[in-house]
Amino acid sequence: MENSPLARKLLNIATLNPEEQSRLDALLSDISSVARRHDIISEGDRPERVHVIVEGWAARYKILPEGGRQILAFLLPGDFCDVHATMLAEIDHGIFALTDCKVAAGSAEALDRLIIDEPRIARAMWWAALIDESVSRSWIANQRRDARARIAHLFCELHTRMEIAGLASGRKADVPLTQEEVGDAIGLTPIHVNRTLQQLRSEGVVEFRGRTLTIIDSRKLSKIAGFSTNYLHRSRRLS
Amino acid sequence: MENSPLARKLLNIATLNPEEQSRLDALLSDISSVARRHDIISEGDRPERVHVIVEGWAARYKILPEGGRQILAFLLPGDFCDVHATMLAEIDHGIFALTDCKVAAGSAEALDRLIIDEPRIARAMWWAALIDESVSRSWIANQRRDARARIAHLFCELHTRMEIAGLASGRKADVPLTQEEVGDAIGLTPIHVNRTLQQLRSEGVVEFRGRTLTIIDSRKLSKIAGFSTNYLHRSRRLS
DNA sequence: CGTTGAATTGAAAGTGATCAAGGCGTGTGG
DNA sequence: CCACACGCCTTGATCACTTTCAATTCAACG
């Protein structure tokens, strides 16, 4: 049988034996569907259950006091929605489905027990959190750069993560985002995203039309982005 | 004897028994000093040892391709500098001392063994990583807002973290940053930081002069910042 | 009392935001 | 099979917050 997305993700980081894998999967056996544009988790929810994306794309977001929406992270299959939330009284941001999604849910308390029982799982989860933090940090540094570099960087990140998750292999990838969603992630208006996309297209670097990302000149793209793949990878793998 | 800063920090999150605490402290018994403005860890270093700030302030930073410096996080006593780095071949950003610092170092391998041996420590470290990630996320959302809100938010974060770390209690706090360093953190030129600081001062909200942060009207400050303390706290504490 | 690092002030230039329409494609219903 | 509608992409013109560049002031210190 195939690995669940979560197990697959953690296996990129650490070695887990079949029993550890099945305990993880058992924890998250309650699968439900969420339609595109609907919240998987809303700001203010009580975190009693933890959720993992099984299929589709989602985004962590926060509504700014001024009314805009900031996307904080894109979530691909295998990503946790809300582990961190279990330590808060209520969740400080929402998560919505970018596409129709399948989401696995499990009890936060059972996860906590699993962490105590299975140190290797705890360690893998810890490392996964550290990688997520690296990604967040790269977003912070990113927002300092100009529109062109920001978009390029986002595309590099997504393409690499999709490769790791087994969702992309060639130069084309299915990236189910609107230009507005891209803008909400990198802090640009959709208008400016549009113009910058046109520029990148005319430069022969990337093309992003109709949900399809086509990387035309990956070397040039990385250069514009100032992208280094290494913060997403694990050069060593835990035994 | 007093708790070490790291133990103190983790005790804010979880309960650790004396043996767990002393194993942690033993791991990080190698203390050294770093002078202000010097790197504690440089980009490209090999991560064989892990470091924790014991005394003083430090900052995680990255030099942007364009030449600017982005500060990614401020590190206070008890904060880990580089645990995440142990999974990378080389570190993707530097850490420098904002003030003269005392830093504890220990073997990355020994930390890994400790994580496997002591599940409760593993869990506490995991949660600490999740809190750090929340902070990073708040920085992302922050950069979308205008200069005034950004500065206000940074001050709220720092004041709260200092309270948690036992470094501040009243309305005054010793914040050893120059205006330029503030700017590098929130993505503004020192000139604009200066003007905005003047504005906040004239509004009677905060005053930041000569390393001292004085919160004059904390309610107004939180409002400007759109600050919610809850992402820094743990409302539950692990048993 | 000169030197140095930091804080301040002024004026000009830009990058991206805002406001307002217009175009285009796809799917649905008549 | 056509018309209309809705979602998304595209374009144009103007506005504004920040940046940049260039000095000047201030304060601590040797």
Coordinates of C-alpha atoms (C1' of nucleotides) in Angstrom, one line a residue:
Chain A
M1 CA 0.0 0.0 0.0
E2 CA 1.1 3.5 -0.7
N3 CA 2.4 5.8 2.0
S4 CA 0.1 8.5 3.3
P5 CA 1.2 12.0 2.4
L6 CA 2.2 12.7 6.0
A7 CA 4.3 9.6 6.3
R8 CA 5.8 10.4 2.9
K9 CA 6.7 13.8 4.1
L10 CA 8.3 12.6 7.3
L11 CA 10.2 9.9 5.5
N12 CA 11.9 12.6 3.5
I13 CA 13.4 13.7 6.8
A14 CA 13.7 10.6 8.9
T15 CA 13.5 6.8 8.8
L16 CA 10.4 5.5 10.4
N17 CA 9.6 1.8 10.7
P18 CA 6.3 0.4 9.6
E19 CA 4.8 0.4 13.0
E20 CA 5.6 4.0 13.5
Q21 CA 4.1 4.8 10.2
S22 CA 1.0 3.0 10.9
R23 CA 0.5 4.6 14.3
L24 CA 0.8 8.0 12.5
D25 CA -1.7 7.0 9.9
A26 CA -4.1 5.6 12.5
L27 CA -4.0 8.9 14.3
L28 CA -5.2 10.7 11.2
S29 CA -7.7 8.3 9.8
D30 CA -10.6 10.7 9.8
I31 CA -10.7 12.1 6.3
S32 CA -13.1 14.8 5.1
S33 CA -13.4 17.0 2.0
V34 CA -13.3 20.8 1.9
A35 CA -14.4 22.7 -1.2
R36 CA -12.2 25.3 -2.9
R37 CA -12.3 28.7 -1.2
H38 CA -13.7 27.4 2.0
D39 CA -12.0 27.5 5.4
I40 CA -10.4 24.3 6.7
I41 CA -9.8 26.1 9.9
S42 CA -11.0 29.5 10.8
E43 CA -9.4 32.1 13.0
G44 CA -10.7 31.7 16.5
D45 CA -11.4 28.0 16.3
R46 CA -10.7 25.9 19.3
P47 CA -7.8 23.6 18.5
E48 CA -9.0 20.2 19.7
R49 CA -8.1 18.3 16.6
V50 CA -5.1 18.5 14.4
H51 CA -5.3 18.5 10.6
V52 CA -3.1 17.4 7.8
I53 CA -3.6 18.0 4.1
V54 CA -4.0 14.8 2.2
E55 CA -4.9 16.0 -1.2
G56 CA -5.1 19.5 -2.8
W57 CA -3.6 22.8 -1.9
A58 CA -4.4 25.1 1.0
A59 CA -3.0 28.3 2.4
R60 CA -2.5 29.7 5.9
Y61 CA -3.6 33.3 6.0
K62 CA -4.3 36.2 8.2
I63 CA -6.6 39.1 7.7
L64 CA -4.8 42.3 8.3
P65 CA -6.3 45.1 10.4
E66 CA -6.4 47.2 7.2
G67 CA -8.5 44.6 5.6
G68 CA -6.0 42.9 3.3
R69 CA -5.2 39.2 3.4
Q70 CA -1.7 38.0 3.9
I71 CA -1.0 34.4 2.9
L72 CA 1.6 33.1 5.3
A73 CA 2.3 29.7 3.8
F74 CA 1.1 27.4 1.1
L75 CA 0.3 23.9 2.3
L76 CA 0.8 20.9 0.2
P77 CA -0.2 17.3 0.8
G78 CA 1.5 16.0 3.9
D79 CA 1.7 19.4 5.6
F80 CA 0.2 20.0 9.0
C81 CA -2.3 22.7 9.3
D82 CA -2.3 23.5 12.9
V83 CA -0.1 21.5 15.2
H84 CA 1.2 24.8 16.7
A85 CA -2.4 25.7 17.5
T86 CA -2.7 23.1 20.2
M87 CA -0.8 25.3 22.5
L88 CA -3.0 28.3 21.9
A89 CA -6.4 29.0 23.3
E90 CA -7.6 29.8 19.9
I91 CA -6.1 29.9 16.5
D92 CA -4.6 33.1 15.4
H93 CA -5.0 32.7 11.7
G94 CA -7.2 30.8 9.2
I95 CA -6.5 28.1 6.6
F96 CA -8.4 27.9 3.5
A97 CA -8.6 25.5 0.6
L98 CA -7.0 26.8 -2.6
T99 CA -8.4 23.8 -4.4
D100 CA -10.9 21.2 -3.4
C101 CA -9.1 19.4 -0.6
K102 CA -9.1 16.2 1.3
V103 CA -8.1 16.7 4.9
A104 CA -7.2 14.2 7.6
A105 CA -8.1 15.0 11.2
G106 CA -7.1 13.5 14.5
S107 CA -7.1 14.2 18.2
A108 CA -4.6 16.6 19.4
E109 CA -4.3 14.7 22.6
A110 CA -3.5 11.4 20.8
L111 CA -0.8 13.2 18.9
D112 CA 0.7 14.4 22.1
R113 CA 0.7 10.9 23.5
L114 CA 2.3 9.6 20.3
I115 CA 5.1 12.2 20.6
I116 CA 5.9 11.0 24.1
D117 CA 5.7 7.3 23.1
E118 CA 7.7 7.5 19.9
P119 CA 10.8 9.6 20.2
R120 CA 11.7 9.2 16.6
I121 CA 8.4 10.6 15.5
A122 CA 8.8 13.4 17.9
R123 CA 12.2 14.1 16.4
A124 CA 10.8 14.0 12.9
M125 CA 8.0 16.4 13.8
W126 CA 10.5 18.7 15.4
W127 CA 12.6 18.7 12.3
A128 CA 9.6 19.3 10.1
A129 CA 8.8 22.3 12.2
L130 CA 12.3 23.6 11.9
I131 CA 12.1 23.3 8.1
D132 CA 8.8 25.1 8.1
E133 CA 10.4 27.8 10.1
S134 CA 13.2 28.1 7.5
V135 CA 10.6 28.6 4.9
S136 CA 8.9 31.3 6.9
R137 CA 12.3 33.0 7.3
S138 CA 12.9 32.9 3.6
W139 CA 9.5 34.7 3.2
I140 CA 10.6 37.4 5.5
A141 CA 13.9 38.0 3.7
N142 CA 12.0 37.9 0.4
Q143 CA 9.6 40.7 1.1
R144 CA 12.6 43.1 1.1
R145 CA 13.3 42.5 -2.5
D146 CA 11.5 43.9 -5.6
A147 CA 8.4 42.4 -7.2
R148 CA 10.3 40.5 -9.8
A149 CA 12.6 38.7 -7.3
R150 CA 9.7 38.0 -5.0
I151 CA 7.7 36.2 -7.6
A152 CA 10.7 34.4 -8.9
H153 CA 11.5 33.2 -5.4
L154 CA 8.0 32.0 -4.7
F155 CA 8.0 30.0 -7.9
C156 CA 11.4 28.4 -7.0
E157 CA 10.1 27.5 -3.6
L158 CA 6.9 26.0 -4.9
H159 CA 8.6 24.0 -7.7
T160 CA 11.1 22.6 -5.3
R161 CA 8.5 21.7 -2.7
M162 CA 6.4 20.1 -5.3
E163 CA 9.3 18.0 -6.5
I164 CA 9.9 16.8 -2.9
A165 CA 6.3 16.0 -2.5
G166 CA 6.2 14.1 -5.8
L167 CA 3.9 16.6 -7.4
A168 CA 6.1 17.9 -10.2
S169 CA 9.1 16.6 -12.1
G170 CA 9.6 18.4 -15.4
R171 CA 9.6 22.1 -16.1
K172 CA 5.9 22.3 -15.9
A173 CA 3.9 22.1 -12.7
D174 CA 0.3 22.5 -11.9
V175 CA 0.1 25.5 -9.5
P176 CA -3.5 26.2 -8.7
L177 CA -3.2 29.9 -7.7
T178 CA -4.8 33.0 -9.1
Q179 CA -2.6 36.1 -9.6
E180 CA -4.5 37.6 -6.6
E181 CA -3.4 34.7 -4.4
V182 CA 0.1 35.1 -5.5
G183 CA -0.1 38.7 -4.6
D184 CA -1.5 38.0 -1.2
A185 CA 1.4 35.7 -0.5
I186 CA 4.2 38.1 -1.5
G187 CA 2.6 41.3 -0.6
L188 CA 1.8 42.8 -4.0
T189 CA -1.5 44.0 -5.6
P190 CA -2.8 41.6 -8.2
I191 CA -2.3 44.4 -10.8
H192 CA 1.4 44.5 -10.0
V193 CA 1.7 40.8 -10.0
N194 CA 0.2 40.7 -13.4
R195 CA 2.6 43.2 -14.8
T196 CA 5.6 41.5 -13.3
L197 CA 4.4 38.2 -14.6
Q198 CA 4.3 39.7 -18.1
Q199 CA 7.8 41.0 -17.6
L200 CA 9.2 37.6 -16.5
R201 CA 7.3 36.0 -19.5
S202 CA 8.8 38.5 -22.0
E203 CA 12.3 37.9 -20.5
G204 CA 11.8 34.2 -21.3
V205 CA 12.2 33.1 -17.6
V206 CA 8.9 31.7 -16.5
E207 CA 5.4 31.5 -17.7
F208 CA 2.5 31.2 -15.4
R209 CA -0.9 31.0 -17.2
G210 CA -4.0 29.1 -16.5
R211 CA -2.8 27.3 -13.3
T212 CA 0.3 26.1 -15.1
L213 CA 3.8 27.1 -14.1
T214 CA 6.3 26.6 -16.9
I215 CA 9.9 27.2 -16.0
I216 CA 11.6 28.2 -19.2
D217 CA 15.1 29.2 -17.9
S218 CA 15.6 27.7 -14.5
R219 CA 19.1 29.1 -14.1
K220 CA 18.0 32.6 -14.8
L221 CA 15.0 32.2 -12.6
S222 CA 17.1 31.0 -9.6
K223 CA 19.4 33.9 -10.2
I224 CA 16.7 36.5 -10.2
A225 CA 15.2 34.9 -7.1
G226 CA 18.5 34.5 -5.3
F227 CA 17.2 31.1 -4.6
S228 CA 19.1 28.4 -2.7
T229 CA 17.4 25.1 -2.5
N230 CA 19.3 24.1 0.6
Y231 CA 16.9 25.5 3.2
L232 CA 14.2 23.1 2.0
H233 CA 16.3 20.0 1.9
R234 CA 17.7 17.9 4.5
S235 CA 21.2 17.0 3.6
R236 CA 21.4 14.4 6.3
R237 CA 18.6 12.1 7.0
L238 CA 18.0 10.9 10.5
S239 CA 18.4 7.3 11.3
Chain B
M1 CA 21.0 27.5 42.1
E2 CA 19.3 29.5 39.4
N3 CA 17.9 28.0 36.3
S4 CA 19.9 28.4 33.1
P5 CA 18.3 30.6 30.5
L6 CA 17.4 27.6 28.3
A7 CA 15.8 25.7 31.1
R8 CA 14.0 28.8 32.1
K9 CA 12.7 29.2 28.6
L10 CA 11.5 25.6 28.2
L11 CA 10.0 25.7 31.7
N12 CA 7.7 28.4 30.3
I13 CA 6.4 25.8 28.0
A14 CA 6.7 22.5 29.8
T15 CA 7.4 20.9 33.1
L16 CA 10.8 19.4 33.3
N17 CA 12.1 17.5 36.3
P18 CA 15.5 18.3 37.8
E19 CA 17.2 15.5 36.0
E20 CA 15.9 16.6 32.7
Q21 CA 17.0 20.1 33.4
S22 CA 20.5 19.1 34.5
R23 CA 20.9 16.9 31.4
L24 CA 20.1 20.0 29.3
D25 CA 22.4 22.2 31.2
A26 CA 25.2 19.6 31.0
L27 CA 24.8 19.5 27.3
L28 CA 25.5 23.2 27.0
S29 CA 28.2 23.8 29.5
D30 CA 30.8 25.2 27.2
I31 CA 30.3 29.0 27.6
S32 CA 32.2 31.6 25.5
S33 CA 31.9 35.3 25.0
V34 CA 31.3 37.2 21.8
A35 CA 31.8 40.9 21.4
R36 CA 29.1 43.3 20.1
R37 CA 28.9 43.4 16.3
H38 CA 30.7 40.1 15.9
D39 CA 29.3 37.0 14.4
I40 CA 28.3 34.2 16.7
I41 CA 27.7 32.0 13.6
S42 CA 28.5 33.0 10.1
E43 CA 26.7 32.0 6.9
G44 CA 28.4 28.9 5.5
D45 CA 29.6 27.5 8.8
R46 CA 29.4 23.8 9.3
P47 CA 26.9 23.0 12.0
E48 CA 28.6 20.6 14.3
R49 CA 27.8 22.4 17.5
V50 CA 24.6 24.0 18.7
H51 CA 24.5 27.3 20.4
V52 CA 22.2 29.0 22.9
I53 CA 22.3 32.6 24.0
V54 CA 23.0 32.8 27.7
E55 CA 23.4 36.5 28.1
G56 CA 22.9 39.5 25.9
W57 CA 21.0 40.0 22.6
A58 CA 21.7 38.6 19.2
A59 CA 20.1 38.7 15.8
R60 CA 19.6 36.2 13.0
Y61 CA 20.3 37.9 9.7
K62 CA 20.7 37.4 6.1
I63 CA 22.6 39.5 3.6
L64 CA 20.3 40.1 0.6
P65 CA 21.6 39.8 -3.0
E66 CA 21.1 43.5 -3.4
G67 CA 23.4 44.1 -0.4
G68 CA 21.0 45.0 2.3
R69 CA 20.8 43.1 5.6
Q70 CA 17.5 41.6 6.7
I71 CA 17.3 40.7 10.4
L72 CA 15.1 37.6 10.7
A73 CA 14.7 37.3 14.4
F74 CA 16.0 38.8 17.6
L75 CA 17.5 36.2 20.0
L76 CA 17.2 36.7 23.7
P77 CA 18.8 34.6 26.5
G78 CA 17.5 31.1 26.3
D79 CA 17.0 31.1 22.5
F80 CA 18.6 28.6 20.3
C81 CA 20.8 30.0 17.5
D82 CA 21.0 27.1 15.2
V83 CA 19.3 23.9 16.0
H84 CA 17.7 23.9 12.6
A85 CA 21.1 24.1 11.1
T86 CA 22.0 20.6 12.1
M87 CA 20.0 19.3 9.2
L88 CA 21.8 21.5 6.6
A89 CA 25.2 21.0 5.1
E90 CA 25.9 24.6 5.9
I91 CA 24.1 27.4 7.6
D92 CA 22.1 29.7 5.3
H93 CA 22.3 32.8 7.5
G94 CA 24.4 34.4 10.1
I95 CA 23.9 35.3 13.7
F96 CA 25.6 38.3 15.2
A97 CA 25.8 39.8 18.7
L98 CA 23.8 42.9 19.2
T99 CA 25.5 43.4 22.5
D100 CA 28.4 41.6 24.1
C101 CA 27.1 38.1 24.6
K102 CA 27.7 34.9 26.5
V103 CA 26.9 31.9 24.4
A104 CA 26.7 28.2 25.4
A105 CA 27.7 25.6 22.9
G106 CA 27.3 21.9 22.8
S107 CA 27.5 18.9 20.5
A108 CA 24.7 18.6 18.0
E109 CA 25.0 14.8 18.2
A110 CA 24.6 14.9 21.9
L111 CA 21.5 17.0 21.6
D112 CA 20.1 14.5 19.1
R113 CA 20.7 11.7 21.6
L114 CA 19.0 13.7 24.3
I115 CA 16.0 14.2 22.1
I116 CA 15.6 10.5 21.6
D117 CA 16.3 9.7 25.3
E118 CA 14.0 12.3 26.8
P119 CA 10.7 12.5 25.0
R120 CA 9.5 15.4 27.2
I121 CA 12.5 17.4 26.2
A122 CA 11.9 16.6 22.6
R123 CA 8.3 17.7 23.0
A124 CA 9.4 20.9 24.7
M125 CA 11.9 21.6 21.9
W126 CA 9.2 20.9 19.3
W127 CA 6.9 23.4 20.9
A128 CA 9.6 26.0 21.2
A129 CA 10.2 25.6 17.5
L130 CA 6.5 26.0 16.9
I131 CA 6.4 29.2 18.9
D132 CA 9.4 30.6 17.0
E133 CA 7.5 29.8 13.8
S134 CA 4.5 31.8 15.1
V135 CA 6.9 34.7 15.6
S136 CA 8.3 34.4 12.1
R137 CA 4.7 34.3 10.7
S138 CA 3.8 37.5 12.6
W139 CA 6.8 39.1 11.0
I140 CA 5.6 38.1 7.5
A141 CA 2.2 39.6 8.1
N142 CA 3.8 42.6 9.6
Q143 CA 5.7 43.7 6.6
R144 CA 2.5 44.3 4.8
R145 CA 1.6 47.1 7.1
D146 CA 2.9 50.7 7.2
A147 CA 6.0 51.9 8.9
R148 CA 4.1 53.1 12.0
A149 CA 2.4 49.8 12.6
R150 CA 5.5 47.8 11.9
I151 CA 7.5 49.6 14.5
A152 CA 4.7 49.4 17.0
H153 CA 4.4 45.7 16.5
L154 CA 8.1 45.1 16.9
F155 CA 8.1 46.9 20.2
C156 CA 5.1 45.0 21.4
E157 CA 6.7 41.7 20.5
L158 CA 10.0 42.6 22.2
H159 CA 8.4 43.9 25.3
T160 CA 6.3 40.8 25.7
R161 CA 9.2 38.5 25.0
M162 CA 11.3 40.3 27.5
E163 CA 8.7 40.0 30.1
I164 CA 8.5 36.2 29.5
A165 CA 12.3 36.0 29.7
G166 CA 12.3 38.0 32.9
L167 CA 14.1 40.9 31.3
A168 CA 11.5 43.6 31.7
S169 CA 8.6 44.3 34.0
G170 CA 7.5 47.9 34.0
R171 CA 6.9 50.3 31.1
K172 CA 10.6 50.7 30.5
A173 CA 12.9 48.1 29.0
D174 CA 16.4 48.1 27.9
V175 CA 16.3 47.4 24.1
P176 CA 19.9 47.5 22.8
L177 CA 19.1 48.3 19.2
T178 CA 20.1 51.2 17.0
Q179 CA 17.5 52.7 14.7
E180 CA 19.4 51.1 11.8
E181 CA 19.0 47.6 13.4
V182 CA 15.3 48.3 13.9
G183 CA 15.1 49.2 10.2
D184 CA 16.9 46.1 9.1
A185 CA 14.4 44.0 11.0
I186 CA 11.2 45.5 9.7
G187 CA 12.4 46.5 6.3
L188 CA 12.7 50.3 6.5
T189 CA 15.6 52.7 6.0
P190 CA 17.0 54.1 9.2
I191 CA 15.9 57.5 8.0
H192 CA 12.3 56.4 7.9
V193 CA 12.6 54.6 11.2
N194 CA 13.8 57.8 12.6
R195 CA 10.9 59.8 11.3
T196 CA 8.4 57.3 12.3
L197 CA 9.8 57.1 15.8
Q198 CA 9.4 60.8 16.1
Q199 CA 5.8 60.5 15.0
L200 CA 5.1 57.8 17.6
R201 CA 6.9 59.9 20.2
S202 CA 4.9 63.0 19.4
E203 CA 1.7 61.0 19.5
G204 CA 2.6 60.0 23.1
V205 CA 2.6 56.3 22.3
V206 CA 6.2 55.1 22.8
E207 CA 9.6 56.6 23.2
F208 CA 12.7 54.9 22.1
R209 CA 15.9 56.8 22.8
G210 CA 19.3 55.7 23.9
R211 CA 18.6 52.0 24.1
T212 CA 15.6 52.6 26.3
L213 CA 12.1 51.7 25.2
T214 CA 9.4 53.5 27.2
I215 CA 5.9 52.5 26.6
I216 CA 3.8 55.5 27.3
D217 CA 0.4 54.4 26.2
S218 CA 0.4 50.6 25.9
R219 CA -3.2 50.4 24.8
K220 CA -2.7 52.8 22.0
L221 CA 0.5 51.0 21.0
S222 CA -1.2 47.6 20.8
K223 CA -3.9 49.1 18.7
I224 CA -1.6 50.7 16.3
A225 CA 0.4 47.4 16.1
G226 CA -2.7 45.2 15.8
F227 CA -0.9 43.2 18.4
S228 CA -2.2 40.1 20.0
T229 CA -0.1 38.6 22.8
N230 CA -1.5 35.2 22.3
Y231 CA 0.9 33.8 19.6
L232 CA 3.8 34.2 22.1
H233 CA 2.2 32.5 25.0
R234 CA 1.3 29.0 25.7
S235 CA -2.1 29.0 27.2
R236 CA -1.7 25.4 28.2
R237 CA 1.4 24.1 29.7
L238 CA 2.5 20.6 29.0
S239 CA 2.7 18.2 31.9
Chain C
dC1 C1' 38.3 69.4 21.7
dG2 C1' 38.7 66.5 17.8
dT3 C1' 36.8 62.0 16.6
dT4 C1' 33.4 58.6 15.9
dG5 C1' 28.9 56.4 15.8
dA6 C1' 24.2 57.5 15.9
dA7 C1' 20.2 60.5 15.3
dT8 C1' 18.0 64.2 12.5
dT9 C1' 16.6 67.0 8.7
dG10 C1' 15.7 68.3 3.7
dA11 C1' 14.6 67.6 -1.1
dA12 C1' 14.0 64.6 -5.1
dA13 C1' 13.1 60.2 -7.3
dG14 C1' 10.8 55.6 -7.4
dT15 C1' 8.4 51.5 -6.9
dG16 C1' 4.3 49.8 -6.1
dA17 C1' -0.6 51.1 -4.7
dT18 C1' -5.1 52.8 -5.9
dC19 C1' -8.9 53.7 -8.8
dA20 C1' -11.4 52.7 -12.9
dA21 C1' -12.3 50.2 -17.1
dG22 C1' -12.0 46.9 -20.6
dG23 C1' -11.0 42.1 -22.5
dC24 C1' -11.3 37.2 -22.6
dG25 C1' -12.7 32.5 -21.8
dT26 C1' -15.7 29.1 -20.0
dG27 C1' -19.8 27.3 -18.5
dT28 C1' -24.8 27.6 -17.9
dG29 C1' -29.4 28.3 -19.3
dG30 C1' -32.6 29.6 -22.7
Chain D
dC1 C1' -26.2 27.2 -30.6
dC2 C1' -26.2 31.7 -28.9
dA3 C1' -26.3 35.0 -25.0
dC4 C1' -25.0 36.3 -20.8
dA5 C1' -22.5 36.1 -16.5
dC6 C1' -18.9 35.4 -13.7
dG7 C1' -14.2 34.9 -12.6
dC8 C1' -9.8 36.2 -13.9
dC9 C1' -6.5 38.6 -16.4
dT10 C1' -5.0 43.0 -18.6
dT11 C1' -4.3 47.9 -19.3
dG12 C1' -4.0 53.0 -18.2
dA13 C1' -3.4 57.1 -15.3
dT14 C1' -2.6 59.1 -10.9
dC15 C1' -1.2 59.1 -6.2
dA16 C1' 1.7 58.2 -2.0
dC17 C1' 4.7 56.0 1.1
dT18 C1' 9.6 55.1 1.2
dT19 C1' 13.9 55.4 -0.6
dT20 C1' 18.0 57.7 -1.9
dC21 C1' 21.4 61.1 -1.6
dA22 C1' 23.5 64.6 1.0
dA23 C1' 24.4 67.2 5.0
dT24 C1' 24.0 68.6 9.7
dT25 C1' 23.5 67.9 14.7
dC26 C1' 24.3 65.5 18.8
dA27 C1' 26.5 62.9 22.5
dA28 C1' 29.8 60.1 24.4
dC29 C1' 34.7 59.3 24.7
dG30 C1' 39.7 59.5 24.5

